[in-house]
Coordinates of C-alpha atoms and ligand atoms in Angstrom, one line a residue:
X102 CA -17.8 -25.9 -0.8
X103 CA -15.7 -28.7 0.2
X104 CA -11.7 -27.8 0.1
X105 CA -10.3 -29.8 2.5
X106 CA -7.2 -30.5 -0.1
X107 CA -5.9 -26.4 0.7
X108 CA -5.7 -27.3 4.4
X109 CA -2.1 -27.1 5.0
X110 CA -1.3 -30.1 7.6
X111 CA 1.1 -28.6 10.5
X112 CA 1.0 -31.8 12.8
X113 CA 2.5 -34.0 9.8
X114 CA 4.7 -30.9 8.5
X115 CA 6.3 -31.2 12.5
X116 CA 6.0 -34.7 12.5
X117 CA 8.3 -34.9 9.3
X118 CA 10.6 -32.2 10.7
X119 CA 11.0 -34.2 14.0
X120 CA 12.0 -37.1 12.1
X121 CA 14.8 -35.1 10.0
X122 CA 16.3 -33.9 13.6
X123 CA 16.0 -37.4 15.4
X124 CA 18.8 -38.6 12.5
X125 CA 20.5 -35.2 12.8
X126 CA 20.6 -35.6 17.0
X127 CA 21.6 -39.4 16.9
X128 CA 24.9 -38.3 14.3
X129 CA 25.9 -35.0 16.7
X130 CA 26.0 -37.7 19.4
X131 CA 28.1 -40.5 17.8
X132 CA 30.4 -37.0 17.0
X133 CA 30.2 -35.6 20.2
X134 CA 28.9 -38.0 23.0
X135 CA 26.5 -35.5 23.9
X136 CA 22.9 -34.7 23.2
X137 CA 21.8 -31.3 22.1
X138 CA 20.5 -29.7 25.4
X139 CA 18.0 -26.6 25.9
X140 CA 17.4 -25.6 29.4
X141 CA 14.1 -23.3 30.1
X142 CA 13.6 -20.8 32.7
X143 CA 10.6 -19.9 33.7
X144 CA 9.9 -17.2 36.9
X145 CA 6.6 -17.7 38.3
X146 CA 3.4 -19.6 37.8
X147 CA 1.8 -18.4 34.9
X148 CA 0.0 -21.2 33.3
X149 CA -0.3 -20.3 29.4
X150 CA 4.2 -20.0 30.4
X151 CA 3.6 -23.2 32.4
X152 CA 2.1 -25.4 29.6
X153 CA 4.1 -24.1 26.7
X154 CA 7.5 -25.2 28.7
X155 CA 5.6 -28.9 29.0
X156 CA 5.1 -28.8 25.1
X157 CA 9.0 -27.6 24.7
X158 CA 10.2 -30.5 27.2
X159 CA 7.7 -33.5 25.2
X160 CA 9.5 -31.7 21.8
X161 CA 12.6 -32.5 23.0
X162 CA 11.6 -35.9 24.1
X163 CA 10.5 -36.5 20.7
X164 CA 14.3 -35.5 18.8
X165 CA 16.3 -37.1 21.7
X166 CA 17.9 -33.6 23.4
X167 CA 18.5 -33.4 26.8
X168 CA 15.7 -30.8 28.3
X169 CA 16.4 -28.8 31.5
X170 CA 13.6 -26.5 33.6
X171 CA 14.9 -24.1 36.0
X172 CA 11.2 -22.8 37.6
X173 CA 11.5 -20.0 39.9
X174 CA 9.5 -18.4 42.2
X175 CA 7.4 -15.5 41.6
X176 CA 9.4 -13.8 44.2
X177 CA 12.7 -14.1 42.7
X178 CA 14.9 -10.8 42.1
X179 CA 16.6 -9.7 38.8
X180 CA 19.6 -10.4 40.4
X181 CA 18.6 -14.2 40.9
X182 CA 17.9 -14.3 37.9
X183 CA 20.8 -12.9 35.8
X184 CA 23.1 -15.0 38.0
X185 CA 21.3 -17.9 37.1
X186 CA 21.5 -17.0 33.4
X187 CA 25.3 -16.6 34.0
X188 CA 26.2 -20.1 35.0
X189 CA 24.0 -21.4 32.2
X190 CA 25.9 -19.2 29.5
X191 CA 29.0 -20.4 30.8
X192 CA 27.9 -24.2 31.4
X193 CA 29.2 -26.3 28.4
X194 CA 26.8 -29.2 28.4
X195 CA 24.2 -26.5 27.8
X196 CA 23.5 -25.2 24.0
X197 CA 20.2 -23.8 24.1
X198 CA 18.5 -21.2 26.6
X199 CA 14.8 -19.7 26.8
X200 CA 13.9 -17.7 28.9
X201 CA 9.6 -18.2 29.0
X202 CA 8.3 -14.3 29.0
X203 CA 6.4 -13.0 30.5
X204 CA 8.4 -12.2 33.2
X205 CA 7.5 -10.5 36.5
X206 CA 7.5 -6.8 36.4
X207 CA 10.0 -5.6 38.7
X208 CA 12.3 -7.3 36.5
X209 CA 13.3 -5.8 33.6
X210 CA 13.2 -7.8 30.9
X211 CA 15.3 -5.8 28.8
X212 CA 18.3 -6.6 30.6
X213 CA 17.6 -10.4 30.8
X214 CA 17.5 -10.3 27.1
X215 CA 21.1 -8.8 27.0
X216 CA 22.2 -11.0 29.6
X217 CA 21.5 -14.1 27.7
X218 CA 24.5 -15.7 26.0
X219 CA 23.5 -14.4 21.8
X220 CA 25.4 -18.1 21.1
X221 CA 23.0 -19.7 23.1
X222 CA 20.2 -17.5 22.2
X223 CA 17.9 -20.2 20.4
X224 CA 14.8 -17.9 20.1
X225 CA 16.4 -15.1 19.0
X226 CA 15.9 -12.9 22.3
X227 CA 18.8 -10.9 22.3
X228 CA 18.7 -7.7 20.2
X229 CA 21.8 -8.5 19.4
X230 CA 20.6 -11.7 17.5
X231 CA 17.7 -10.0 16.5
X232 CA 19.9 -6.9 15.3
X233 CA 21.8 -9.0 12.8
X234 CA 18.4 -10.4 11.0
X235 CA 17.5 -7.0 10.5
X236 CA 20.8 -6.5 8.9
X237 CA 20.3 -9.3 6.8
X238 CA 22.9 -11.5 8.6
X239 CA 20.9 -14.0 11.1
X240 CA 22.9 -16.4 13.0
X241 CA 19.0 -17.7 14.5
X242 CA 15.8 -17.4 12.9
X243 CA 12.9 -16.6 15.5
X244 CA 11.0 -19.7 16.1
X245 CA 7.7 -19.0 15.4
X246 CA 7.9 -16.7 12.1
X247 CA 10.5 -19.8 11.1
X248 CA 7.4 -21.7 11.6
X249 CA 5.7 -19.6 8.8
X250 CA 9.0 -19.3 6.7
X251 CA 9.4 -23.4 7.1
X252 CA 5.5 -23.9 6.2
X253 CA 5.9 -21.6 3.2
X254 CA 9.0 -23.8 2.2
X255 CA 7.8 -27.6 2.8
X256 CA 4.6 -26.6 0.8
X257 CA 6.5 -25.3 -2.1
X258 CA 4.9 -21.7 -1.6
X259 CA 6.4 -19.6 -4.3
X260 CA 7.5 -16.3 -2.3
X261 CA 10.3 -14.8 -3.9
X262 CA 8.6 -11.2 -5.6
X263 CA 5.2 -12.1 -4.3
X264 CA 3.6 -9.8 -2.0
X265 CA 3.3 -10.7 1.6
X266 CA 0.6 -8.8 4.2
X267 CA 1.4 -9.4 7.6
X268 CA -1.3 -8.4 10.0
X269 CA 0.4 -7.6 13.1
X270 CA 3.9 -5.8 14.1
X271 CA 4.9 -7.4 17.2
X272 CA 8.9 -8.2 17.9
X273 CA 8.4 -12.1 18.6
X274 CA 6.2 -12.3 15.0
X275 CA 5.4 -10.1 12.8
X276 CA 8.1 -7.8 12.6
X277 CA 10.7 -10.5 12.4
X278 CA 8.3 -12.8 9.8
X279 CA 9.2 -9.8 7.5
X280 CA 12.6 -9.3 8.1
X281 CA 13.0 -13.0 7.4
X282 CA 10.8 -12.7 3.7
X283 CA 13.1 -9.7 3.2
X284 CA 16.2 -11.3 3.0
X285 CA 18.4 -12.2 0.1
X286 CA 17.6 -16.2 0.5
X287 CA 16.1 -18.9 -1.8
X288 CA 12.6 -18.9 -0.6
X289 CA 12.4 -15.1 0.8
X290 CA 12.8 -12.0 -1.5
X291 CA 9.5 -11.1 -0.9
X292 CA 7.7 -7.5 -0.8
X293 CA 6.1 -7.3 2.6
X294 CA 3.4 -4.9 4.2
X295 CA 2.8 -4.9 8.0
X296 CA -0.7 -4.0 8.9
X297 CA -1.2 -3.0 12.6
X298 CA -3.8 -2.0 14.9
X299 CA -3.5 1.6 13.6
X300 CA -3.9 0.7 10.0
X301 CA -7.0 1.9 8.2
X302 CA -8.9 0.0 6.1
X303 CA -6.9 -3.1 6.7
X304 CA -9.3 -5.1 4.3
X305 CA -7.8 -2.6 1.5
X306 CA -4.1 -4.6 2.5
X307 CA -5.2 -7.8 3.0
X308 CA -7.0 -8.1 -0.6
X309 CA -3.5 -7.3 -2.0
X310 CA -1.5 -10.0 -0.9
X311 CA -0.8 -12.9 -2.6
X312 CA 0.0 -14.5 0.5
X313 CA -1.5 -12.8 4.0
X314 CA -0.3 -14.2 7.3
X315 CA -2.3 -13.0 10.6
X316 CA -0.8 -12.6 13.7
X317 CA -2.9 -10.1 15.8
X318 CA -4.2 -12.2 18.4
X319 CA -8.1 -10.9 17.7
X320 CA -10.8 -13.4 16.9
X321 CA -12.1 -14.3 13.2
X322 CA -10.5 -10.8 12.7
X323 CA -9.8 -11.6 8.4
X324 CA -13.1 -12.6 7.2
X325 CA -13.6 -13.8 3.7
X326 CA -14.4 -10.4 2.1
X327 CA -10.6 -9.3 2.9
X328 CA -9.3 -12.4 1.0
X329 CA -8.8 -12.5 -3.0
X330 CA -9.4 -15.4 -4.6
X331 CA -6.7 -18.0 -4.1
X332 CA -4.4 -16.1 -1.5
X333 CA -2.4 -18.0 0.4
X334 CA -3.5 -18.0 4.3
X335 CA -1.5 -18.5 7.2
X336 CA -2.8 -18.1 10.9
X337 CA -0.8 -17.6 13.5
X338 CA -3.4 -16.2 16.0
X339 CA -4.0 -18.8 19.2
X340 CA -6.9 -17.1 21.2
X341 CA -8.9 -18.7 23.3
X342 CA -13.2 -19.0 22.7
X343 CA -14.9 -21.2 25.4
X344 CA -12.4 -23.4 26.3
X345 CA -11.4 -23.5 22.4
X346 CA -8.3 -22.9 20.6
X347 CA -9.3 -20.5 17.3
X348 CA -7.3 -18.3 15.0
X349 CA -7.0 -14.8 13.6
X350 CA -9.2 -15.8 10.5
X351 CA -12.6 -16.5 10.1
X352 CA -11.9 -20.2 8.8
X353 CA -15.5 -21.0 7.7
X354 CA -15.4 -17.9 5.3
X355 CA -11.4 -17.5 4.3
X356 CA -10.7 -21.5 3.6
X357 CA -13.0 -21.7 0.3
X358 CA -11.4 -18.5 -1.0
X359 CA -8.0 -20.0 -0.4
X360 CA -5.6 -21.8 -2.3
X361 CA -4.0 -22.5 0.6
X362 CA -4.7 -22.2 4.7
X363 CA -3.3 -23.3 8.0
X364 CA -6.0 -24.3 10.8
X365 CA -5.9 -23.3 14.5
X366 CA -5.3 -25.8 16.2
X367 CA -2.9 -28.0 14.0
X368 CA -1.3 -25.3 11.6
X369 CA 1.4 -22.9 12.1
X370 CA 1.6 -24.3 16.0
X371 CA 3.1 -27.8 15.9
X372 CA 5.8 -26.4 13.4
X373 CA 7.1 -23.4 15.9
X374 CA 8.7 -26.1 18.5
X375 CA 10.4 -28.2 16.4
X376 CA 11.8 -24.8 14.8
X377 CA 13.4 -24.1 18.8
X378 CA 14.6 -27.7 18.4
X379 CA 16.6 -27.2 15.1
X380 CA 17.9 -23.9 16.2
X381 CA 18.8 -26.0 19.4
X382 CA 20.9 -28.3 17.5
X383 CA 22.5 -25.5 15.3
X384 CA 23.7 -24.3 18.9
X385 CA 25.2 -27.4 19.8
X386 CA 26.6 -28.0 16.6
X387 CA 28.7 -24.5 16.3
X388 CA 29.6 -25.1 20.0
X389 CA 31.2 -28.2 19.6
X390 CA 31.7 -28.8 16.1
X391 CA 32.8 -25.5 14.6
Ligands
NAD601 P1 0.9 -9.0 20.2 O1 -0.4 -8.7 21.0 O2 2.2 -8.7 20.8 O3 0.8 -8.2 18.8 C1 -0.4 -8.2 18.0 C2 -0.2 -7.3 16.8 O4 -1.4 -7.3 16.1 C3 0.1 -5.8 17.2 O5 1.1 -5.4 16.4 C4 -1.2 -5.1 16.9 O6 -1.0 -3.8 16.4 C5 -1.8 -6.0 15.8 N1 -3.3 -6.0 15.8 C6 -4.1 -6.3 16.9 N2 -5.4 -6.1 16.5 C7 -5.4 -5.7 15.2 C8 -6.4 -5.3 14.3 N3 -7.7 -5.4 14.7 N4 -6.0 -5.0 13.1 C9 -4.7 -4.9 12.7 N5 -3.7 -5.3 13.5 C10 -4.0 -5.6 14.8 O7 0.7 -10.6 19.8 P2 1.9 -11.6 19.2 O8 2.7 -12.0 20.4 O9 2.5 -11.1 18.0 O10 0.9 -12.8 18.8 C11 -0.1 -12.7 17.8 C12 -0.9 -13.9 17.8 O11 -0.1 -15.0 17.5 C13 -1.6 -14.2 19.2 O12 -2.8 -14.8 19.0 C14 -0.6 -15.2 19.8 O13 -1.2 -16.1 20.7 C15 -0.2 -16.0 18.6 N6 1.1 -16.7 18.7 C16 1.2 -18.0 18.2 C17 2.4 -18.6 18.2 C18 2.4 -20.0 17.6 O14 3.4 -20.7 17.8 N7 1.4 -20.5 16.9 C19 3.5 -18.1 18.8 C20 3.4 -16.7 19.3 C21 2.2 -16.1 19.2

């Protein structure tokens, strides 16, 4: 069956987003006579680190911020490192750090993540930031389950009292995706289950949810025997296959079932950067303007 009309469409959902912040960047300057500026850091060489900081520097080329990399060596100490992170939390002209994980492991990244400034703190790193969106309070929204919260949003995805199953419990997405559908907020107020690798039956979850998001990082893993009829999808897996970007569900079987789905590539990914840039320019703007 042919449903290409449920494929949600992430490039033009980011595309339209960009757009928004270009106007919002060009009216913080003529307030400010600055850009909004993120600077990176990234220790070593690890390439999957090294070519999602090139995709964060053409993002910001695309809204008009100013985009700093600091890349250090493999080599450099924890010390280095929280020094450097220092001088960046105290530096105005910067609004936005990230710090690109993984790090290496005589550093502990633990205290990196307290080190970083929580005003500056643009992918919600800090416990401290990621304490107050468990208490219902964010002052930043994770970038990529904002991705899923913005895509459920844009495409008019009736949430509020639905029931959300989240397959995967991770700190970056699925654990924060539900704290965000938790909260007290037009477009949230949902009733979430997190599956995990130690759920049993997981099918038995997945056929309950009126909207199931995957984020597990395992290969076709939701096939469409684990899907009701007309379940909203979204796929947050990025795994590798020969050279190939795929997803956490098995597209072929899950998009006909669907009333809604987000490809990999050109779904939930696009979105996630341009969710760094607004928190970005959220920074700036209580930094200078509040
Ligand atoms: P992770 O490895 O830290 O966590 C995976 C989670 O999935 C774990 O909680 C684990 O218990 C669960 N899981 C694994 N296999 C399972 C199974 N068979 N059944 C049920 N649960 C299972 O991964 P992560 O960092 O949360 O990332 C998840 C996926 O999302 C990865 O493919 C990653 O590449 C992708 N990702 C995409 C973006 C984006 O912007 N699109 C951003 C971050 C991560």
């Amino acid at each position: 069956m042919n449903r290409e009309d449920n494929i949600i469409k992430g490039k033009s959902i980011a595309d339209a987003i960009g757009e928004e912040l270009k106007l919002d960047s060009a009216q913080f300057f003529q307030k400010t006579a600055m850009k909004p500026k993120l600077s990176v850091v990234i220790v070593g060489d690890d390439p999957a680190a090294l070519f999602y900081v090139r995709m964060i520097e053409k993002s910001c080329q695309k809204v008009n911020f100013d985009f700093e990399k600091h890349a250090l060596s493999g080599q450099t100490t924890e010390e280095q490192l929280l020094d450097l992170l220092d001088q960046l939390n105290k530096d105005r002209a910067v609004h936005g750090i990230i710090v690109q994980t993984p790090l290496p492991k005589p550093i502990n990244e633990d205290k990196i993540r307290e080190a970083l400034s929580p005003a500056k703190d643009v992918d919600c790193f800090n416990p401290v930031n990621m304490g107050k969106l468990a208490m219902g309070n964010p002052d930043f929204l994770p970038c990529t389950p904002d991705a899923v919260f913005e895509i459920l949003k844009r495409e008019k995805i009736e949430v509020e009292g639905k029931h959300v199953v989240i397959v995967g419990r991770s700190s970056v997405v699925g654990k924060p995706l539900a704290l965000i559908l938790l909260l007290k907020i037009p477009n949230a107020n949902a009733t979430v289950t997190i599956c995990h690798s130690r759920t049993k039956d997981l099918a038995s979850f997945t056929r309950k949810g009126d909207i199931v998001v995957a984020a597990a990082g395992s290969i076709r893993l939701i096939k469409g025997e684990m899907i009701k009829e007309g379940t909203i999808v979204i796929d947050v897996g990025t795994n590798e296959e020969e050279g190939k970007l795929v997803g956490d569900v098995d597209f072929e079987e899950v998009s006909p079932l669907a009333s809604k789905i987000t490809p990999v590539p050109g779904g939930v990914g696009p979105i996630t950067n341009m969710m760094l840039m607004k928190n970005t320019l959220l920074a700036a703007e209580r930094q200078l303007l509040r």
